[in-house]
PDB file of C-alpha atoms in Angstrom:
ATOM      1  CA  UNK A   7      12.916 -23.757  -5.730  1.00  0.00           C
ATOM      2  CA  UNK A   8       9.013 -23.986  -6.058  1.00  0.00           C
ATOM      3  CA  UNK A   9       6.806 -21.475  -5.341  1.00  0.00           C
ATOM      4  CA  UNK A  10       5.058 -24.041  -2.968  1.00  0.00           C
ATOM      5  CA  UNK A  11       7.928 -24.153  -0.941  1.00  0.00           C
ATOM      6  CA  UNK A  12       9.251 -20.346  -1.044  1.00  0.00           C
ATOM      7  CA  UNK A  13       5.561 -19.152   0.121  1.00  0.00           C
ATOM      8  CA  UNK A  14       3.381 -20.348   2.651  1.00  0.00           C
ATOM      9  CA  UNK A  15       3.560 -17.595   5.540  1.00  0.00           C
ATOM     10  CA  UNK A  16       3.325 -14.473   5.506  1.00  0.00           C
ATOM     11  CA  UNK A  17       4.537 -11.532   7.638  1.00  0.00           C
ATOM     12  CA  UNK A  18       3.153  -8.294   7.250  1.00  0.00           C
ATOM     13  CA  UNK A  19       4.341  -4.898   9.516  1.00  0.00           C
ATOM     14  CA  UNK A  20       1.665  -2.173   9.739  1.00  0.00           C
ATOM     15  CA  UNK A  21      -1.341  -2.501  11.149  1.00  0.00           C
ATOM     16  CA  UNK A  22      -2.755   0.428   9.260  1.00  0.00           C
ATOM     17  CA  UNK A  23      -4.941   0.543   6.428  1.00  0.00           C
ATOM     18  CA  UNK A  24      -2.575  -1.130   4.144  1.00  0.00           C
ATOM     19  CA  UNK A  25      -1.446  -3.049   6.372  1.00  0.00           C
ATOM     20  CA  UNK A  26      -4.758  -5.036   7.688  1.00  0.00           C
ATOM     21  CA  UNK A  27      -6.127  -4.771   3.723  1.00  0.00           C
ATOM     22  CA  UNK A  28      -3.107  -7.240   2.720  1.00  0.00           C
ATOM     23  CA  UNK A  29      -3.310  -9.573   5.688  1.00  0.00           C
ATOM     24  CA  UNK A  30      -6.816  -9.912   5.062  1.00  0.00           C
ATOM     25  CA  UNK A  31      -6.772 -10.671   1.310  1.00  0.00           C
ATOM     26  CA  UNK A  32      -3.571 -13.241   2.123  1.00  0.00           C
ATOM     27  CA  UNK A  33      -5.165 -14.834   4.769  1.00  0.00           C
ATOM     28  CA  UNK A  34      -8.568 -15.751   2.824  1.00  0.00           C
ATOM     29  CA  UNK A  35      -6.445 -17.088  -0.013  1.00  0.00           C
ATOM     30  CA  UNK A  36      -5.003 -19.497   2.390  1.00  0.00           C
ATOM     31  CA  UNK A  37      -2.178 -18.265   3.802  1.00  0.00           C
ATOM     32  CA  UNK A  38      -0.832 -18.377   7.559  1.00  0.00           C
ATOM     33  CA  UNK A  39       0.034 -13.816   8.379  1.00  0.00           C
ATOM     34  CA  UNK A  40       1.201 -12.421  11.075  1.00  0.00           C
ATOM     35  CA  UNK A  41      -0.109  -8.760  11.322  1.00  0.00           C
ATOM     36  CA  UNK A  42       2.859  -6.991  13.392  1.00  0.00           C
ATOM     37  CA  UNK A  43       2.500  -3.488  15.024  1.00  0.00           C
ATOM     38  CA  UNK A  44       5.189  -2.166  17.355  1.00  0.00           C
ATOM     39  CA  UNK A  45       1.852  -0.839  19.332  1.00  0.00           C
ATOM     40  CA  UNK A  46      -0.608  -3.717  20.397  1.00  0.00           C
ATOM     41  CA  UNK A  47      -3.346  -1.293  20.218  1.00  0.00           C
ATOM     42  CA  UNK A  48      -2.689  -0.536  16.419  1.00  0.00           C
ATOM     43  CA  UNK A  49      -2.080  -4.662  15.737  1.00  0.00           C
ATOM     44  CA  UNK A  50      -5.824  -5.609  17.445  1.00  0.00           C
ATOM     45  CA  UNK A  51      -7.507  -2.781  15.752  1.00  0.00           C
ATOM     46  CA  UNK A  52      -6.186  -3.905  12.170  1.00  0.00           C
ATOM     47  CA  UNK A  53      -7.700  -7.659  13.404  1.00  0.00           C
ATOM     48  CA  UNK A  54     -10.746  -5.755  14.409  1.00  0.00           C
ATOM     49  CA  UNK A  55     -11.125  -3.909  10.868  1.00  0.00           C
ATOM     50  CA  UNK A  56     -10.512  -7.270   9.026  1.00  0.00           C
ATOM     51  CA  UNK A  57     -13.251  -8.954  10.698  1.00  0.00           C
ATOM     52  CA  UNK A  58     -15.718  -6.074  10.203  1.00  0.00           C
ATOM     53  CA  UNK A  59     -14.682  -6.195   6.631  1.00  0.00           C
ATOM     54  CA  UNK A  60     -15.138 -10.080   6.362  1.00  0.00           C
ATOM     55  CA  UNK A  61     -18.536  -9.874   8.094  1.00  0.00           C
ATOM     56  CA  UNK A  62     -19.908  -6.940   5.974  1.00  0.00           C
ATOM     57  CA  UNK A  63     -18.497  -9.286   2.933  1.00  0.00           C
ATOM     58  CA  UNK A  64     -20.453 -12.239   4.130  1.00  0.00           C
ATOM     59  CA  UNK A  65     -23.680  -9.782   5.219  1.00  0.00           C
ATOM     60  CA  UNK A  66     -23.261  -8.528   1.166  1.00  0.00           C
ATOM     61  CA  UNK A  67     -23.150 -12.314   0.113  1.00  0.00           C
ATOM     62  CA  UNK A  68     -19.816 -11.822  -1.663  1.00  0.00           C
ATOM     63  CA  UNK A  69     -17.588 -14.106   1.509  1.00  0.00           C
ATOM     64  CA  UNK A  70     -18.491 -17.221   1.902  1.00  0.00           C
ATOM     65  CA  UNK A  71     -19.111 -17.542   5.703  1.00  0.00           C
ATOM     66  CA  UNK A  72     -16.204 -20.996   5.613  1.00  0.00           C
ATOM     67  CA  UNK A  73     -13.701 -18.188   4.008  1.00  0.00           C
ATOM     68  CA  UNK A  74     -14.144 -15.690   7.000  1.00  0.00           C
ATOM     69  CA  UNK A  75     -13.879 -18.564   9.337  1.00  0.00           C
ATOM     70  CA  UNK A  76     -10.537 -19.835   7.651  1.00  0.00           C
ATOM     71  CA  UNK A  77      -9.126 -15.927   7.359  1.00  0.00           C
ATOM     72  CA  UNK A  78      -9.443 -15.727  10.875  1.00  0.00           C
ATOM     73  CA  UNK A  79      -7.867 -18.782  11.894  1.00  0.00           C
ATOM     74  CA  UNK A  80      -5.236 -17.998   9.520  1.00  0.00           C
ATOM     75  CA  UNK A  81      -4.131 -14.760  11.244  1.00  0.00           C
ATOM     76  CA  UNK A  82      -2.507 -13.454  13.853  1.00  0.00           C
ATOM     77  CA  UNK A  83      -1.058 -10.421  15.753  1.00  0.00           C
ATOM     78  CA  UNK A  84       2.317  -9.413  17.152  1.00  0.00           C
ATOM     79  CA  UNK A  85       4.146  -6.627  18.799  1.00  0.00           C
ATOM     80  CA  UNK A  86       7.755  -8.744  18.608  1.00  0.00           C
ATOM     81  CA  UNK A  87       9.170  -8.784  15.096  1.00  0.00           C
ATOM     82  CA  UNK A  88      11.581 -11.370  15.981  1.00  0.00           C
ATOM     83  CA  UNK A  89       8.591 -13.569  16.271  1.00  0.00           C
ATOM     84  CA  UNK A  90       6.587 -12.594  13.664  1.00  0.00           C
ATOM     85  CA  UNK A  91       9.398 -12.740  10.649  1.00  0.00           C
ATOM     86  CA  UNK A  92      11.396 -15.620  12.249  1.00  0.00           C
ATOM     87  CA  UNK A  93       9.274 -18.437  10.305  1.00  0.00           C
ATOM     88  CA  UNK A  94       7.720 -16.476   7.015  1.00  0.00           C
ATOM     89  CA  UNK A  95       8.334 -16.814   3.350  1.00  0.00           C
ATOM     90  CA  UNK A  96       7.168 -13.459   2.781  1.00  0.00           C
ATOM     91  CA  UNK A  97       7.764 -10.073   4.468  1.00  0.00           C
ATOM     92  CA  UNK A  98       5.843  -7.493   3.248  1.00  0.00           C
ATOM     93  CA  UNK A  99       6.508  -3.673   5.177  1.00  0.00           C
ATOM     94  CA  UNK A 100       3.412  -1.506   5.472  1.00  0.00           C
ATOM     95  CA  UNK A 101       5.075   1.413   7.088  1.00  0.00           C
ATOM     96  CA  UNK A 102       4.340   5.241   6.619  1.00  0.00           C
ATOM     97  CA  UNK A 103       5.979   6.482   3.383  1.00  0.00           C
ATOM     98  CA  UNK A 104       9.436   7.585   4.949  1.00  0.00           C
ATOM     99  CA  UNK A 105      12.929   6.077   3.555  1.00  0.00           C
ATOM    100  CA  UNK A 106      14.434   6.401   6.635  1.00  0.00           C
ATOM    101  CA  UNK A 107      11.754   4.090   8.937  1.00  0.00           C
ATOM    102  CA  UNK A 108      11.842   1.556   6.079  1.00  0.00           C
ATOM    103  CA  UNK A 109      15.539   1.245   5.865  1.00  0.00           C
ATOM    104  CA  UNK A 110      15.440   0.653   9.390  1.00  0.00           C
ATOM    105  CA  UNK A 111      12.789  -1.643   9.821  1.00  0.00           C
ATOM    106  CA  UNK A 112      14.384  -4.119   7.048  1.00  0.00           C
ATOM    107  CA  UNK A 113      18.142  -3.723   8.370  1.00  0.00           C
ATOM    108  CA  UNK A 114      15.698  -5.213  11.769  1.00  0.00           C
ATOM    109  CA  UNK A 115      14.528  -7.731   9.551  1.00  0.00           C
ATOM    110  CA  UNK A 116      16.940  -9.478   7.933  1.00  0.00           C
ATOM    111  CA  UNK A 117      18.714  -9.843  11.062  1.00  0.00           C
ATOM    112  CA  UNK A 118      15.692 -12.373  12.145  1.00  0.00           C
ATOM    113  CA  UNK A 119      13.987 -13.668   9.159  1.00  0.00           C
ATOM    114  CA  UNK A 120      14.821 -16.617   7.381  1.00  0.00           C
ATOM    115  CA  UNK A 121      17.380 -16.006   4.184  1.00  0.00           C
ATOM    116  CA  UNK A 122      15.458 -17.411   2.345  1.00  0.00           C
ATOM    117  CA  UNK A 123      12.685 -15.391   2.229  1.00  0.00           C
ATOM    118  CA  UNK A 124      10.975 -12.720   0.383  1.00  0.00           C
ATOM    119  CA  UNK A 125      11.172  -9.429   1.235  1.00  0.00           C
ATOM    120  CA  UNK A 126       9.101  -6.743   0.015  1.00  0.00           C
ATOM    121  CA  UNK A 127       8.038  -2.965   0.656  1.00  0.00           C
ATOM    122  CA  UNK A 128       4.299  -2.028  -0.092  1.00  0.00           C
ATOM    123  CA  UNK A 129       5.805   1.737  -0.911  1.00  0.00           C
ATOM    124  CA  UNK A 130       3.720   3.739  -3.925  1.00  0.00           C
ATOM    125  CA  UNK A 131       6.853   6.119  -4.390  1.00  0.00           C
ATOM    126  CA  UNK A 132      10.214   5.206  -2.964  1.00  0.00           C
ATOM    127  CA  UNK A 133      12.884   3.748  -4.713  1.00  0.00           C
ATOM    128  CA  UNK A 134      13.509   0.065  -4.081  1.00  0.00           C
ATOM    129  CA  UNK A 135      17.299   0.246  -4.689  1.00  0.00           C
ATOM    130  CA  UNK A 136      17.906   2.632  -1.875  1.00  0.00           C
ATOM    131  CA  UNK A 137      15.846   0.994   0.697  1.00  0.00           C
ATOM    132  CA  UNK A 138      17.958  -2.281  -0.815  1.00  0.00           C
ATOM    133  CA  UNK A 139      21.559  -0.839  -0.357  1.00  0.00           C
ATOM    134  CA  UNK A 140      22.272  -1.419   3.603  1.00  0.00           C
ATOM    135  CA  UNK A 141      21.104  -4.984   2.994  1.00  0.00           C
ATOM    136  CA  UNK A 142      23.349  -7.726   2.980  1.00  0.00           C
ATOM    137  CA  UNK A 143      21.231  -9.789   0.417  1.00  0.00           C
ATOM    138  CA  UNK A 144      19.307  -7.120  -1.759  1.00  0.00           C
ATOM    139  CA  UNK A 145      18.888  -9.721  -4.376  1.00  0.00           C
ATOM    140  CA  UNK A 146      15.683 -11.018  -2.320  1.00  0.00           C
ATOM    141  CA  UNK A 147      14.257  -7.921  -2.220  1.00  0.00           C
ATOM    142  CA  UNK A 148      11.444  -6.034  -3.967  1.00  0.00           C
ATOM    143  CA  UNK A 149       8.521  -3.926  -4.261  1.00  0.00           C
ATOM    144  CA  UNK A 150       4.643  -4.737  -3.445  1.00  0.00           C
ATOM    145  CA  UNK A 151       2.753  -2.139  -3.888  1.00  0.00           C
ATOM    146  CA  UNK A 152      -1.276  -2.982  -2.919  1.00  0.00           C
ATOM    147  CA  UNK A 153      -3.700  -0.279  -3.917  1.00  0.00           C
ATOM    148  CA  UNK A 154      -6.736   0.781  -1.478  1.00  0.00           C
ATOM    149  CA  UNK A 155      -9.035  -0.569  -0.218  1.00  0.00           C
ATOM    150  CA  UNK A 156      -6.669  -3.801  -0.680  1.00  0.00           C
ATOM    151  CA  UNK A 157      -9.642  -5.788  -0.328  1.00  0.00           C
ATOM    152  CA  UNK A 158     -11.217  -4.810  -3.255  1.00  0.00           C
ATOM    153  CA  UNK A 159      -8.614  -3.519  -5.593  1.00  0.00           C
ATOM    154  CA  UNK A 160      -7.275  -5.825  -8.168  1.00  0.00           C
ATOM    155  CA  UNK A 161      -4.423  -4.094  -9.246  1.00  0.00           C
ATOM    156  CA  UNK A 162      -0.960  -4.820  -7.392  1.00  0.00           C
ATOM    157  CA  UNK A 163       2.436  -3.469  -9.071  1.00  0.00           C
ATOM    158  CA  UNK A 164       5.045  -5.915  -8.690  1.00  0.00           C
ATOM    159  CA  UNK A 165       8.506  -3.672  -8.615  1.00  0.00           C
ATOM    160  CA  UNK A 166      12.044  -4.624  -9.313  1.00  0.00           C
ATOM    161  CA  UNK A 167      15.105  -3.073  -8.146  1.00  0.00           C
ATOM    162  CA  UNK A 168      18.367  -2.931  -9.831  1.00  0.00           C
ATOM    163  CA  UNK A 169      19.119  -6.229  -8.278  1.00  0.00           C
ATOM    164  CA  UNK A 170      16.143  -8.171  -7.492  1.00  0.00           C
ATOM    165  CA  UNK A 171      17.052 -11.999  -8.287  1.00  0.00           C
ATOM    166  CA  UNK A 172      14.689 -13.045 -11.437  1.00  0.00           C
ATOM    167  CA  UNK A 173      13.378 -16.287  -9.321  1.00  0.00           C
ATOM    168  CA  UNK A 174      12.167 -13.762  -6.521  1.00  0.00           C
ATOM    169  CA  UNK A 175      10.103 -11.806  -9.325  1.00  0.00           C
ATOM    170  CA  UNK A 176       8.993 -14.548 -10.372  1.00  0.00           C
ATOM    171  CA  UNK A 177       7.844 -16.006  -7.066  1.00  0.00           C
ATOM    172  CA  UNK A 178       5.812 -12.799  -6.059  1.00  0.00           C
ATOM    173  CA  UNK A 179       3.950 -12.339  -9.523  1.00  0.00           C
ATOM    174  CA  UNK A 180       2.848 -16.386  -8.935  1.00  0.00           C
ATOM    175  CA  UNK A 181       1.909 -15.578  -5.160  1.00  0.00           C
ATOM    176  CA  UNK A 182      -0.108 -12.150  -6.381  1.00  0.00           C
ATOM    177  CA  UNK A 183      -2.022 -14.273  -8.972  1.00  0.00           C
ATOM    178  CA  UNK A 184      -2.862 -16.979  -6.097  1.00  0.00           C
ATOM    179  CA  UNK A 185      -4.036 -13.498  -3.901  1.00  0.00           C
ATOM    180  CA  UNK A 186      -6.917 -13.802  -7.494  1.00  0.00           C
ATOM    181  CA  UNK A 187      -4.638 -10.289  -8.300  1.00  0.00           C
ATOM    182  CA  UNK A 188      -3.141  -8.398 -11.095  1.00  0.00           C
ATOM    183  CA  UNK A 189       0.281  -8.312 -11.473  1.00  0.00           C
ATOM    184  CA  UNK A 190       2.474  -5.462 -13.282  1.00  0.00           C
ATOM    185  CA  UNK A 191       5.689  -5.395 -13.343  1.00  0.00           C
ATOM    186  CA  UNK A 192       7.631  -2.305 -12.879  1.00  0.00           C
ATOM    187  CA  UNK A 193      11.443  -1.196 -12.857  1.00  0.00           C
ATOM    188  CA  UNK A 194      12.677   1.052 -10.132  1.00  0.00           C
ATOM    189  CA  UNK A 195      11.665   4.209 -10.555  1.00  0.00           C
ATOM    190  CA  UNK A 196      10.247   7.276  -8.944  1.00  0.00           C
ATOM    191  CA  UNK A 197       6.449   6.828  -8.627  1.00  0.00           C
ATOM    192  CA  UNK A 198       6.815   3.698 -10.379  1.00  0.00           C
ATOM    193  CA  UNK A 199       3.753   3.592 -13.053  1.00  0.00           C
ATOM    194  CA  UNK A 200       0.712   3.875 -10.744  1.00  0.00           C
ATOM    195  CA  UNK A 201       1.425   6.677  -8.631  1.00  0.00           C
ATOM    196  CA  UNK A 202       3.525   8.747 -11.136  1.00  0.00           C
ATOM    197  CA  UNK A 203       0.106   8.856 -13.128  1.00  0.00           C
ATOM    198  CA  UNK A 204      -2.074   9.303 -10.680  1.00  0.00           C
ATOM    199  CA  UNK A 205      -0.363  11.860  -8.555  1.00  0.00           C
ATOM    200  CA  UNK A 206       0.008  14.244 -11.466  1.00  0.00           C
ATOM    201  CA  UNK A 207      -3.483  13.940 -12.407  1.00  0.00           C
ATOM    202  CA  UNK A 208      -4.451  14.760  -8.559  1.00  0.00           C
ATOM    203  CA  UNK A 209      -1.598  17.373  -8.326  1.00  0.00           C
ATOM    204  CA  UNK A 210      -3.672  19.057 -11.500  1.00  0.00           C
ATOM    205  CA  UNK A 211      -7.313  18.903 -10.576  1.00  0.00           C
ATOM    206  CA  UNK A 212      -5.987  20.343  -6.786  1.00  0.00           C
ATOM    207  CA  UNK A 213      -4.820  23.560  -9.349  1.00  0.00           C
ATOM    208  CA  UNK A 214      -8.109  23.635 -10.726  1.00  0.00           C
ATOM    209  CA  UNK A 215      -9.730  24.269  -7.592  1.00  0.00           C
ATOM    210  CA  UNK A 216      -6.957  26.541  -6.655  1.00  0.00           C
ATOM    211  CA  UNK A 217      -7.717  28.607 -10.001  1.00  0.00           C
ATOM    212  CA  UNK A 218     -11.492  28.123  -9.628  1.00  0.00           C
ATOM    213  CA  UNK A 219     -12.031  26.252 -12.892  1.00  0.00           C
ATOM    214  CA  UNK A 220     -14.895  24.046 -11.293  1.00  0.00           C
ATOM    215  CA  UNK A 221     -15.666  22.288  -7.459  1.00  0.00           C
ATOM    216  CA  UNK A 222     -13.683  19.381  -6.431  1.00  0.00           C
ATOM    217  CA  UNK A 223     -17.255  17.527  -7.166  1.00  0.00           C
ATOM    218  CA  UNK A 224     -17.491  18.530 -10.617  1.00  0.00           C
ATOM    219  CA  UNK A 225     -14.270  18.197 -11.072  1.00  0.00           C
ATOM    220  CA  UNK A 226     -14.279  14.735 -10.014  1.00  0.00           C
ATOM    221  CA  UNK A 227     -17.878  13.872 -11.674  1.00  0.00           C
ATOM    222  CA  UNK A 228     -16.025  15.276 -14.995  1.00  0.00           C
ATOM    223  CA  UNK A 229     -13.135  12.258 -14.392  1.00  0.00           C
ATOM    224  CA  UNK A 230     -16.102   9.167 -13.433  1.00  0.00           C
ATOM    225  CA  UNK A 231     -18.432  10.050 -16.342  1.00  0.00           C
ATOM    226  CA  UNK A 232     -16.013  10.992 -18.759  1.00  0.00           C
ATOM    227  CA  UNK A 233     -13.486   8.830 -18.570  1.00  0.00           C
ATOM    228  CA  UNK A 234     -15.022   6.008 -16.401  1.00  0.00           C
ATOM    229  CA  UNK A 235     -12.793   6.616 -13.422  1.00  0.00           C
ATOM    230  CA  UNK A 236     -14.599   4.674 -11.173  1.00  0.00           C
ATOM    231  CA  UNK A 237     -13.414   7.469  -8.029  1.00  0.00           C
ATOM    232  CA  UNK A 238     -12.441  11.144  -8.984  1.00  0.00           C
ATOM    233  CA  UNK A 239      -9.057  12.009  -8.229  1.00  0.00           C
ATOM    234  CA  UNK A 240      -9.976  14.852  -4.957  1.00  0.00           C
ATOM    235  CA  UNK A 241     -12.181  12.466  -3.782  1.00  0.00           C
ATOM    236  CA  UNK A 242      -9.296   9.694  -4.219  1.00  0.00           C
ATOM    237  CA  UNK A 243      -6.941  12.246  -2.742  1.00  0.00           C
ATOM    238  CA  UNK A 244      -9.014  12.425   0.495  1.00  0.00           C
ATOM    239  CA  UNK A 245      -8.986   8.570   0.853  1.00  0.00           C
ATOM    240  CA  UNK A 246      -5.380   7.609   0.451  1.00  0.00           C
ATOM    241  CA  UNK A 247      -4.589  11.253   2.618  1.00  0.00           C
ATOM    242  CA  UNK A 248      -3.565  14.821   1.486  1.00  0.00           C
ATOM    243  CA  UNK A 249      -0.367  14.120   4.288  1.00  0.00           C
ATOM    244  CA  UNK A 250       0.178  11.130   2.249  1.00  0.00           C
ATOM    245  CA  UNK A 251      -0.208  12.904  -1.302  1.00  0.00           C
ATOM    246  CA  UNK A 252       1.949  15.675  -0.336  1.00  0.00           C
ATOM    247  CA  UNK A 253       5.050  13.535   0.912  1.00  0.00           C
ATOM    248  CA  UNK A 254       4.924  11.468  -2.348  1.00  0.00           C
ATOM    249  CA  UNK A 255       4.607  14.622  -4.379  1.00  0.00           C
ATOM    250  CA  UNK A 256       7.454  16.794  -2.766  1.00  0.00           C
ATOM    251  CA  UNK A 257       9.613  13.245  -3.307  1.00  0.00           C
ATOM    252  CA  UNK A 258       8.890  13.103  -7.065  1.00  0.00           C
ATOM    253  CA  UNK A 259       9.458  16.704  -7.309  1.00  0.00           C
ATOM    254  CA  UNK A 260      12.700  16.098  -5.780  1.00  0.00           C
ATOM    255  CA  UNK A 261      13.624  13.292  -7.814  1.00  0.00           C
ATOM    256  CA  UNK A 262      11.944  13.664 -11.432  1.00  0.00           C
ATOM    257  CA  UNK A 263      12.583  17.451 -11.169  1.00  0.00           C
ATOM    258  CA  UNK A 264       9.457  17.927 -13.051  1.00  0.00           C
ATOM    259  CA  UNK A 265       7.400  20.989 -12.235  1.00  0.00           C
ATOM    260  CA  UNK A 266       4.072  18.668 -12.698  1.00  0.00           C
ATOM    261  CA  UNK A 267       5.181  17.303  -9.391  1.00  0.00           C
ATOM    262  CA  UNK A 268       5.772  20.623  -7.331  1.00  0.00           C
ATOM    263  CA  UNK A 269       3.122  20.524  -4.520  1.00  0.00           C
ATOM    264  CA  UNK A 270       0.279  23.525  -5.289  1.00  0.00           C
ATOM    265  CA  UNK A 271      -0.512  25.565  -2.394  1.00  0.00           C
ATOM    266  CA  UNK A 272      -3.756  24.690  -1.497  1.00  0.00           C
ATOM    267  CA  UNK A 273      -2.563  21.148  -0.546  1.00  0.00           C
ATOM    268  CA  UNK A 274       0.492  22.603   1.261  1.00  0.00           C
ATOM    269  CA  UNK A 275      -2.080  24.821   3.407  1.00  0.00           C
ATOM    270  CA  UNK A 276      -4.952  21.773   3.588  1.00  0.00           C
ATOM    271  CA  UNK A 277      -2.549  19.568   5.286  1.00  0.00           C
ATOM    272  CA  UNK A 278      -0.991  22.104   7.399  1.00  0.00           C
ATOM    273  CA  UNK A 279      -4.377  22.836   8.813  1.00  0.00           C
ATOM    274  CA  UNK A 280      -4.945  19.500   9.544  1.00  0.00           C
ATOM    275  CA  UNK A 281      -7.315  18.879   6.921  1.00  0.00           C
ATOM    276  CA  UNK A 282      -6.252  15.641   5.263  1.00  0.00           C
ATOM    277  CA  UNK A 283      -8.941  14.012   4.204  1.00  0.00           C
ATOM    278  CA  UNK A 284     -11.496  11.059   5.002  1.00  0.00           C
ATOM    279  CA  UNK A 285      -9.475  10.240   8.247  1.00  0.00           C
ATOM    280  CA  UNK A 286      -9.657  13.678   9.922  1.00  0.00           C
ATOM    281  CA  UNK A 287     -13.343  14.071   8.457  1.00  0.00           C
ATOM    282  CA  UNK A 288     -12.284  16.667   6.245  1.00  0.00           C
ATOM    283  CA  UNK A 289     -10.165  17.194   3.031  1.00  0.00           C
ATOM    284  CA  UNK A 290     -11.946  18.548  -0.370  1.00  0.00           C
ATOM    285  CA  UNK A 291     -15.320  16.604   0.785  1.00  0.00           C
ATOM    286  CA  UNK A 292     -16.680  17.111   4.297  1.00  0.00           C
ATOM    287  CA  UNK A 293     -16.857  13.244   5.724  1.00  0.00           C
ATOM    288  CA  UNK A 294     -18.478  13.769   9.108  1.00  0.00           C
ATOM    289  CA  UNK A 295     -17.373  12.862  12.643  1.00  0.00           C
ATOM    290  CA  UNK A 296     -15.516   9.469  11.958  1.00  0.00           C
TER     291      UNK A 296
END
């Protein structure tokens, strides 16, 4: 089975942030998506966002006007996922980070999608074997996990579960070097590599600002110029979403049963006040109306 053959369309379900980022990045690398929403508004404004980011990249000189032209041709919306997975290689779920909605959307999923292709959850956290278990072919399935912006992050962790088929890994790392990615491969495990690091590191400066050590802007400065983190981890915290953070932090608390993990209060009361970050225009930075 060549990778030719396995993967030349691509579903992917989410219009969100993720979502759009990874329709975008596969459709300028030449591949037919399908970006499916179960709300048409959601699906047309992820199509919206990808052209605004393809036409600041041309305006920036770093897209090639014929590559916008080609990533728009290339894609296309849907509010039926019976259409939009019934011809793909590739499914790839952008959904919020809740085991529940995911095991549901793929039990959806494999009842209309080809068997023999791909599919794969863009989750930072959960554990691939569980989503796995209610399907009927779990060998075809893995993790994708896409850092943000998508566009512009090179880093993609490629995640087997305890019974992911070796010519399905295989198949995704070759299809996330074709995205001009890079792959790492991960076993199963809570918080895989990326997000077990980085949430702990978050989790600590949050505690800093709790105790008073120093302002989520020093803080952060302290992490760029020190250590050449190229975003500090509050100001990171505020794009990905304190909402987000804190789900994926109570989980590995849950499941690693390390203290390191145990949500600190501040975020607790941010997010219950409705202050999660970039999106709602505040979080540890004020980001303005929009």
């Amino acid at each position: 089975m060549s990778d030719e053959r396995l993967i030349r369309r691509v579903a992917v379900l989410g219009a969100g942030t993720m979502g759009h980022g990874i329709a975008q990045v596969a459709a300028m690398n030449g591949y037919g998506v399908t970006l499916f929403d179960i709300d048409f508004v959601a699906a047309e404004n992820g199509l919206q966002k990808i052209r605004k980011n393809l036409e600041k990249g041309v305006q920036l000189g770093k897209v090639a006007d014929a590559t916008r032209e080609t990533a728009l041709a290339a894609l296309r919306t849907s509010t039926d996922l019976a259409e939009a997975v019934g011809e793909v290689d590739l499914v790839i779920e952008a959904a919020p980070e809740s085991m529940e909605l995911k095991k549901r959307i793929f039990t959806d999923v494999e009842a209309h999608a080809p068997t023999e292709a791909i599919l794969a959850s863009n989750t930072s956290s959960l554990s691939i074997g569980e989503i796995a278990d209610q399907l009927a072919h779990p060998a075809r399935f893995l993790g994708l996990h896409f850092f943000n912006p998508v566009h512009l992050m090179q880093l993609v962790e490629v995640v087997h579960g305890p019974r992911t088929d070796g010519e399905v890994l295989d198949a995704a790392i070759r299809w996330v070097e074709r995205l001009d990615r890079e792959p790492i491969v991960v076993k199963d495990s809570p918080g895989f590599a990326s997000s077990r690091l980085g949430v702990v590191l978050g989790l600590e400066a949050m505690r800093m600002v709790e105790e008073g050590v120093a302002s989520p802007e020093d803080i952060d400065r302290a992490m760029e110029l020190g250590y050449r983190h190229p975003m500090g981890p509050l100001k990171l915290t505020d794009l990905v979403g304190l909402d987000v953070r804190l789900g994926i932090a109570r989980y590995l608390h849950a499941t690693l049963g390390s203290e390191a993990f145990r949500p600190p209060e501040i975020l607790e009361r941010m997010v219950a006040e409705g202050r999660t970050g970039k999106k709602a225009g505040s979080g540890f930075y004020d980001w303005g109306e929009g």
